[in-house]
Short mmCIF file of C-alpha atoms in Angstrom, two decimals:
data_model
loop_
_atom_site.label_atom_id
_atom_site.label_comp_id
_atom_site.label_asym_id
_atom_site.label_seq_id
_atom_site.Cartn_x
_atom_site.Cartn_y
_atom_site.Cartn_z
CA MET X 13 0.00 0.00 0.00
CA GLU X 14 2.85 2.34 0.86
CA PHE X 15 4.30 1.73 -2.60
CA ILE X 16 0.99 2.52 -4.31
CA ARG X 17 0.56 5.77 -2.40
CA ASN X 18 4.11 6.78 -3.33
CA ARG X 19 4.09 5.95 -6.99
CA TYR X 20 6.98 8.29 -7.64
CA LEU X 21 9.16 5.52 -6.16
CA LEU X 22 8.43 3.52 -9.31
CA VAL X 23 9.90 6.18 -11.58
CA PRO X 24 13.55 4.98 -11.36
CA PHE X 25 12.49 1.41 -12.18
CA PHE X 26 10.40 2.64 -15.10
CA VAL X 27 13.30 4.72 -16.45
CA VAL X 28 15.69 1.76 -16.26
CA PHE X 29 13.14 -0.53 -17.93
CA LEU X 30 12.47 1.98 -20.72
CA THR X 31 16.20 2.53 -21.23
CA PHE X 32 16.74 -1.23 -21.41
CA CYS X 33 13.98 -1.65 -24.02
CA LEU X 34 15.21 1.24 -26.16
CA ASP X 35 18.73 -0.14 -25.93
CA LYS X 36 17.55 -3.40 -27.50
CA LEU X 37 16.69 -1.47 -30.65
CA LEU X 38 20.42 -1.19 -31.22
CA LEU X 39 20.50 -4.93 -31.94
CA LEU X 40 18.29 -4.53 -35.00
CA GLU X 41 20.56 -4.83 -38.02
CA ASN X 42 19.12 -1.82 -39.85
CA VAL X 43 19.64 0.32 -36.74
CA HIS X 44 22.98 -1.19 -35.75
CA THR X 45 24.57 -0.39 -39.10
CA TYR X 46 24.08 3.35 -38.65
CA PHE X 47 26.82 3.55 -36.03
CA SER X 48 28.75 0.27 -35.63
CA LYS X 49 32.20 -0.09 -37.15
CA SER X 50 33.17 -3.67 -36.36
CA LEU X 51 32.43 -6.79 -38.37
CA SER X 52 33.60 -9.28 -35.74
CA ASP X 53 30.09 -9.82 -34.35
CA ILE X 54 29.14 -11.40 -37.69
CA ASN X 55 31.53 -14.27 -36.93
CA TYR X 56 29.73 -14.94 -33.65
CA ILE X 57 26.27 -14.72 -35.20
CA GLN X 58 27.23 -17.09 -38.01
CA LYS X 59 28.40 -19.86 -35.68
CA HIS X 60 24.83 -20.71 -34.75
CA GLN X 61 24.03 -21.46 -38.39
CA LEU X 62 27.34 -23.31 -38.70
CA TYR X 63 26.36 -25.58 -35.82
CA GLU X 64 23.04 -26.43 -37.46
CA ASP X 65 24.84 -27.07 -40.77
CA LEU X 66 27.31 -29.33 -38.98
CA LYS X 67 24.56 -31.45 -37.44
CA VAL X 68 22.95 -31.90 -40.85
CA TYR X 69 26.30 -32.73 -42.48
CA LEU X 70 27.19 -35.33 -39.84
CA SER X 71 23.89 -37.11 -40.48
CA ASN X 72 24.87 -37.77 -44.11
CA LYS X 73 26.00 -41.35 -44.77
CA ASN X 74 28.52 -40.52 -47.49
CA ARG X 75 30.24 -37.60 -45.84
CA ASP X 76 33.85 -36.56 -45.44
CA LYS X 77 35.49 -36.72 -42.04
CA VAL X 78 35.03 -33.53 -40.07
CA LEU X 79 37.66 -31.48 -38.24
CA VAL X 80 36.13 -28.91 -35.89
CA TYR X 81 38.57 -26.12 -35.04
CA PHE X 82 37.99 -23.82 -32.07
CA GLY X 83 40.43 -20.91 -32.39
CA ASN X 84 40.55 -17.15 -32.52
CA SER X 85 41.48 -14.54 -35.13
CA ARG X 86 44.65 -16.52 -35.88
CA ALA X 87 42.50 -19.23 -37.46
CA LEU X 88 39.92 -17.50 -39.65
CA LEU X 89 41.24 -17.91 -43.18
CA PHE X 90 41.26 -21.62 -44.03
CA ASP X 91 40.21 -22.85 -47.45
CA ASN X 92 38.16 -26.04 -47.68
CA GLU X 93 38.88 -26.28 -51.38
CA TYR X 94 42.58 -26.60 -50.59
CA ILE X 95 41.79 -29.17 -47.87
CA HIS X 96 39.61 -31.18 -50.27
CA LYS X 97 42.34 -31.29 -52.93
CA LYS X 98 45.30 -31.92 -50.60
CA TYR X 99 43.52 -34.06 -48.00
CA PRO X 100 40.58 -35.77 -49.74
CA GLY X 101 38.02 -37.17 -47.38
CA TRP X 102 38.34 -34.28 -44.90
CA VAL X 103 36.47 -31.02 -44.33
CA MET X 104 36.89 -28.29 -41.69
CA PHE X 105 34.04 -26.69 -39.80
CA ASN X 106 35.70 -23.62 -38.33
CA PHE X 107 34.24 -22.33 -35.05
CA SER X 108 37.06 -19.82 -34.61
CA VAL X 109 36.01 -16.24 -33.83
CA PRO X 110 37.89 -12.98 -33.24
CA GLY X 111 38.99 -12.92 -29.61
CA GLY X 112 37.90 -16.53 -29.15
CA LYS X 113 38.72 -17.72 -25.63
CA PRO X 114 38.43 -21.08 -23.84
CA ASP X 115 35.24 -19.97 -22.06
CA TYR X 116 33.49 -19.55 -25.41
CA VAL X 117 34.84 -22.92 -26.54
CA LEU X 118 33.46 -24.62 -23.44
CA GLN X 119 30.05 -23.08 -24.06
CA TRP X 120 30.01 -24.72 -27.49
CA MET X 121 31.44 -28.00 -26.20
CA GLU X 122 28.61 -28.21 -23.68
CA GLU X 123 26.23 -27.81 -26.60
CA PHE X 124 28.02 -30.52 -28.60
CA HIS X 125 27.88 -32.83 -25.58
CA LYS X 126 24.20 -32.13 -24.87
CA ASP X 127 23.23 -32.86 -28.49
CA ASN X 128 25.71 -35.76 -28.83
CA VAL X 129 27.31 -34.10 -31.86
CA LYS X 130 30.41 -36.09 -32.82
CA PRO X 131 32.78 -34.80 -35.50
CA ASP X 132 35.90 -36.86 -36.24
CA PHE X 133 38.43 -34.56 -34.55
CA PHE X 134 38.48 -31.50 -32.28
CA LEU X 135 41.30 -28.98 -32.47
CA PHE X 136 41.54 -26.45 -29.63
CA ASP X 137 43.76 -23.38 -29.26
CA HIS X 138 46.38 -22.42 -26.67
CA SER X 139 47.01 -18.67 -27.05
CA VAL X 140 49.43 -17.48 -24.41
CA GLU X 141 47.72 -14.07 -24.25
CA MET X 142 44.44 -15.67 -23.17
CA TYR X 143 46.15 -17.10 -20.08
CA ASN X 144 47.11 -13.67 -18.76
CA SER X 145 44.67 -12.38 -16.15
CA ALA X 146 46.57 -9.10 -15.72
CA ALA X 147 46.81 -7.83 -19.29
CA THR X 148 46.82 -4.09 -19.89
CA LEU X 149 44.49 -4.59 -22.85
CA LYS X 150 41.70 -7.03 -22.07
CA VAL X 151 40.35 -9.40 -24.72
CA ASP X 152 36.61 -9.36 -23.95
CA GLU X 153 34.92 -10.14 -27.25
CA THR X 154 33.56 -13.47 -26.03
CA LEU X 155 31.93 -11.67 -23.12
CA THR X 156 30.39 -8.98 -25.31
CA ASN X 157 29.47 -11.08 -28.36
CA GLY X 158 29.55 -14.77 -27.56
CA LEU X 159 28.77 -15.95 -24.04
CA ASN X 160 25.27 -16.60 -22.79
CA VAL X 161 24.47 -15.06 -19.43
CA SER X 162 23.28 -18.47 -18.24
CA PHE X 163 26.69 -19.96 -19.05
CA VAL X 164 28.48 -17.26 -17.08
CA PHE X 165 26.24 -17.85 -14.04
CA LYS X 166 26.79 -21.62 -14.33
CA HIS X 167 30.58 -21.13 -14.21
CA PHE X 168 30.43 -18.03 -12.03
CA SER X 169 33.48 -18.97 -9.92
CA LEU X 170 35.73 -19.01 -13.00
CA PHE X 171 34.98 -15.39 -13.94
CA SER X 172 36.51 -12.33 -12.30
CA THR X 173 34.49 -9.43 -10.95
CA ASP X 174 35.77 -7.38 -13.91
CA ASP X 175 34.38 -10.02 -16.28
CA ILE X 176 30.98 -9.90 -14.59
CA SER X 177 30.95 -6.10 -14.70
CA THR X 178 31.82 -6.15 -18.40
CA LEU X 179 29.09 -8.68 -19.11
CA ILE X 180 26.44 -6.67 -17.27
CA ALA X 181 27.47 -3.33 -18.77
CA LYS X 182 28.02 -4.36 -22.36
CA ARG X 183 25.42 -7.11 -22.74
CA MET X 184 22.56 -5.48 -20.87
CA PHE X 185 23.21 -2.06 -22.38
CA ARG X 186 24.61 -2.30 -25.89
CA ALA X 187 24.95 1.47 -26.09
CA TYR X 188 27.79 1.12 -23.60
CA GLN X 189 29.47 -1.44 -25.83
CA TYR X 190 29.06 0.36 -29.15
CA ARG X 191 28.93 3.93 -27.86
CA PRO X 192 27.10 5.34 -30.87
CA LYS X 193 28.45 8.67 -32.07
CA LEU X 194 25.99 11.19 -33.44
CA GLU X 195 28.54 12.32 -36.03
CA VAL X 196 28.78 8.79 -37.47
CA ILE X 197 25.01 8.33 -37.47
CA LEU X 198 24.40 11.64 -39.26
CA THR X 199 27.16 10.97 -41.81
CA ARG X 200 25.75 7.57 -42.70
CA ALA X 201 22.18 8.89 -42.75
CA LYS X 202 23.11 11.74 -45.11
CA ASN X 203 25.41 9.66 -47.32
CA LYS X 204 23.72 6.28 -47.48
CA GLU X 205 25.09 5.40 -50.90
CA SER X 206 28.66 6.12 -49.86
CA PHE X 207 28.73 4.86 -46.27
CA LEU X 208 25.65 3.02 -45.01
CA TYR X 209 24.85 0.72 -47.92
CA PRO X 210 28.48 -0.33 -48.55
CA TYR X 211 28.86 -1.17 -44.85
CA ARG X 212 25.70 -3.26 -44.91
CA GLU X 213 26.98 -4.96 -48.04
CA LEU X 214 30.27 -5.76 -46.29
CA ARG X 215 28.37 -7.40 -43.43
CA ASP X 216 26.13 -9.37 -45.80
CA ASN X 217 29.09 -10.52 -47.88
CA LEU X 218 31.04 -11.61 -44.81
CA MET X 219 28.08 -13.65 -43.59
CA ALA X 220 27.71 -15.27 -47.02
CA ASN X 221 31.44 -16.02 -47.20
CA LEU X 222 31.43 -17.53 -43.71
CA ASN X 223 28.51 -19.76 -44.64
CA ARG X 224 30.21 -20.78 -47.87
CA GLY X 225 33.56 -21.36 -46.13
CA LYS X 226 32.03 -23.35 -43.25
CA GLY X 227 33.11 -20.71 -40.75
CA SER X 228 36.26 -19.53 -42.55
CA ALA X 229 36.43 -16.17 -44.31
CA MET X 230 38.56 -13.06 -44.40
CA THR X 231 37.17 -10.03 -42.61
CA PRO X 232 37.83 -6.98 -44.82
CA GLY X 233 40.60 -4.80 -43.44
CA THR X 234 41.59 -7.27 -40.74
CA HIS X 235 44.48 -8.99 -42.48
CA GLN X 236 46.94 -7.21 -44.68
CA SER X 237 49.27 -9.37 -46.72
CA VAL X 238 52.81 -9.14 -45.32
CA LEU X 239 54.01 -6.49 -42.87
CA PRO X 240 57.54 -5.11 -43.52
CA PRO X 241 60.17 -6.11 -40.90
CA GLU X 242 60.46 -2.70 -39.22
CA LEU X 243 56.70 -2.35 -38.83
CA LEU X 244 56.52 -5.94 -37.60
CA LYS X 245 59.02 -5.14 -34.85
CA LYS X 246 56.89 -2.17 -33.74
CA SER X 247 53.77 -4.32 -33.80
CA ALA X 248 55.54 -6.98 -31.71
CA ILE X 249 56.64 -4.68 -28.91
CA GLY X 250 53.21 -3.04 -28.85
CA ASP X 251 51.36 -6.36 -28.58
CA PHE X 252 53.79 -7.67 -25.99
CA HIS X 253 53.21 -4.75 -23.63
CA SER X 254 49.47 -4.67 -24.32
CA TYR X 255 48.73 -8.36 -23.74
CA LEU X 256 51.60 -9.86 -21.73
CA VAL X 257 52.96 -7.20 -19.35
CA PRO X 258 52.57 -7.95 -16.49
CA PHE X 259 51.81 -11.69 -16.68
CA ARG X 260 49.63 -13.60 -14.22
CA PHE X 261 48.88 -17.17 -15.21
CA SER X 262 45.15 -17.89 -15.07
CA GLU X 263 44.22 -21.31 -13.70
CA ASN X 264 40.61 -20.49 -14.59
CA ILE X 265 41.42 -20.36 -18.30
CA LEU X 266 43.14 -23.74 -18.03
CA SER X 267 40.04 -25.06 -16.27
CA PHE X 268 37.85 -24.00 -19.22
CA THR X 269 40.18 -25.80 -21.64
CA ASN X 270 40.36 -28.87 -19.41
CA GLN X 271 36.56 -29.12 -19.23
CA SER X 272 36.32 -28.88 -23.04
CA LEU X 273 38.86 -31.66 -23.47
CA GLU X 274 37.00 -33.81 -20.95
CA LEU X 275 33.76 -33.36 -22.89
CA ALA X 276 35.58 -34.37 -26.08
CA LYS X 277 36.69 -37.56 -24.30
CA GLN X 278 33.15 -38.26 -23.16
CA LEU X 279 31.98 -37.89 -26.75
CA GLY X 280 34.70 -40.33 -27.82
CA VAL X 281 36.20 -37.82 -30.26
CA PRO X 282 40.01 -37.51 -30.47
CA SER X 283 41.40 -34.03 -29.91
CA ALA X 284 44.55 -31.95 -29.76
CA VAL X 285 45.61 -28.43 -28.77
CA ILE X 286 47.68 -26.11 -30.97
CA TRP X 287 49.88 -23.13 -30.15
CA VAL X 288 49.65 -21.17 -33.38
CA ARG X 289 52.76 -19.58 -34.85
CA LEU X 290 53.62 -16.04 -33.73
CA SER X 291 55.99 -13.66 -35.50
CA LEU X 292 59.70 -14.05 -34.75
CA PRO X 293 60.12 -10.63 -33.06
CA TYR X 294 57.04 -11.23 -30.90
CA MET X 295 58.33 -14.66 -29.87
CA ASP X 296 61.72 -13.13 -29.13
CA HIS X 297 60.07 -10.87 -26.53
CA ILE X 298 58.06 -13.78 -25.10
CA ARG X 299 61.18 -15.92 -24.77
CA ASN X 300 63.67 -13.33 -23.52
CA LEU X 301 62.13 -10.24 -21.91
CA LYS X 302 61.53 -10.57 -18.18
CA VAL X 303 58.26 -9.29 -16.77
CA SER X 304 56.50 -9.38 -13.42
CA VAL X 305 54.87 -12.80 -12.99
CA GLY X 306 53.54 -12.30 -9.46
CA ASP X 307 54.74 -12.85 -5.89
CA GLY X 308 57.48 -10.31 -6.46
CA LYS X 309 59.11 -12.47 -9.12
CA GLU X 310 60.29 -11.63 -12.62
CA ASP X 311 60.64 -14.15 -15.40
CA THR X 312 60.01 -14.51 -19.11
CA VAL X 313 56.46 -15.20 -20.21
CA TYR X 314 57.71 -18.28 -22.04
CA HIS X 315 59.35 -19.78 -18.96
CA ASP X 316 56.32 -19.06 -16.77
CA TRP X 317 53.68 -20.33 -19.20
CA TYR X 318 55.14 -23.02 -21.44
CA PRO X 319 56.26 -25.58 -18.79
CA ARG X 320 52.74 -25.48 -17.31
CA MET X 321 51.30 -26.39 -20.71
CA VAL X 322 53.81 -29.19 -21.28
CA GLU X 323 53.09 -30.67 -17.85
CA TYR X 324 49.33 -30.44 -18.35
CA HIS X 325 49.49 -32.27 -21.67
CA LYS X 326 51.89 -34.87 -20.31
CA GLN X 327 49.59 -35.64 -17.38
CA ASN X 328 46.44 -35.82 -19.50
CA GLY X 329 47.79 -37.47 -22.64
CA ILE X 330 46.49 -34.73 -24.94
CA PRO X 331 48.62 -33.96 -28.03
CA PHE X 332 50.11 -30.46 -27.97
CA TRP X 333 51.12 -29.09 -31.38
CA ASN X 334 53.66 -26.32 -30.82
CA MET X 335 54.16 -24.40 -34.06
CA ASN X 336 56.53 -21.93 -32.42
CA ASP X 337 59.20 -24.49 -31.53
CA ASP X 338 58.79 -26.73 -34.56
CA PRO X 339 61.81 -26.38 -36.89
CA ASN X 340 59.86 -27.99 -39.72
CA TYR X 341 57.39 -25.10 -39.92
CA THR X 342 59.02 -22.32 -41.90
CA CYS X 343 56.43 -19.77 -43.07
CA ASN X 344 57.17 -16.49 -41.28
CA ASN X 345 55.06 -14.01 -43.24
CA PHE X 346 52.90 -12.00 -40.86
CA SER X 347 50.18 -9.39 -41.19
CA ASP X 348 50.99 -8.16 -37.69
CA ALA X 349 52.85 -9.53 -34.67
CA GLY X 350 50.32 -12.23 -33.90
CA HIS X 351 48.60 -13.07 -37.18
CA MET X 352 50.09 -15.10 -39.98
CA SER X 353 49.66 -13.66 -43.43
CA PRO X 354 47.11 -15.33 -45.71
CA THR X 355 50.15 -16.44 -47.74
CA CYS X 356 50.99 -18.88 -44.91
CA TYR X 357 47.63 -20.57 -44.69
CA ASP X 358 48.39 -23.45 -47.07
CA GLU X 359 51.46 -24.36 -45.01
CA TYR X 360 49.47 -23.75 -41.81
CA THR X 361 46.83 -26.18 -43.10
CA ASP X 362 49.51 -28.73 -43.99
CA TYR X 363 50.93 -28.48 -40.47
CA ILE X 364 47.53 -29.20 -38.93
CA PHE X 365 46.68 -32.15 -41.14
CA LYS X 366 50.13 -33.71 -40.91
CA ASN X 367 49.82 -33.74 -37.12
CA LEU X 368 46.16 -34.74 -37.20
CA LEU X 369 46.78 -37.79 -39.39
CA GLN X 370 49.78 -38.83 -37.30
CA SER X 371 47.70 -38.44 -34.14
CA LEU X 372 44.94 -40.66 -35.53
CA VAL X 373 47.46 -43.34 -36.55
CA LYS X 374 48.95 -43.35 -33.03
CA GLY X 375 45.49 -43.47 -31.50
CA ALA X 376 44.55 -46.47 -33.64
CA ARG X 377 47.50 -48.54 -32.35
#
């Protein structure tokens, strides 16, 4: 009764509710394209269709064997035509997304497990940057574009308070994530032919290419061909300080990966984990520059992180494909410090399938 007599107390709740509803308008594609600048969300949206396509494909009697790859932006550009010609009888369904982290992978693996979806091989990613809980520049794309709120609550103890704050702020209120600028909106509204329609076409084309490539496609402007050595050195030192200084190993990230690998075992599907090739100057920093690693200690990122990975894989019997220490992998063309040039993707593909086929032979013994 007190509440009814003092209806003005309802005003704050009404304002928040109205703001929340208006904010959801930003998710409408024809509204979103007036101010957004990124295309990475398309990769996340497309994966739901990819999953449905995968289930249909696996039900076919005369199908190729399926490799499902869970990676990040270092694994977006594969070509199934090349795979079909070089490795007949195999096809890749690529669930890699920009900023893909082990939490996002586990969300999908829980879906695979629930639906009893069994490809012929799972390939997971070990990116050293993802294991750093103290990075200057946070990688939060899975929180803003990929994770379901229900998944985060289910694994609440594995997320930091910063993660939860980011999820609430950027998922509940998309305006906070995209921060629409009136100048951009007015420019696109006034010059639709020059700005708005081409941007919408870019998004449509990327979605079509991702569908055609079974999750693999180049995002326009993301990958240049080959960065000159001097610019590569600048990119390497910038990325190193942004993502790896200081370094605090995250047991929670390893827990996400471990749970995904356990679900793969329960499905009876063989799996492996790959550490994708990084540029030589970037790896030089990772191997040799000492940083704070906690408890008042300084060490190299490589020495703090790599032995943990080796020990984990030794204890659990999971193959670990280390491209950075493999002398037989020789393509060192890079678009930036952490992304191989498209010119390396044939050799990158060869590396994966050479190890995959060897792993299956060993597993059959």
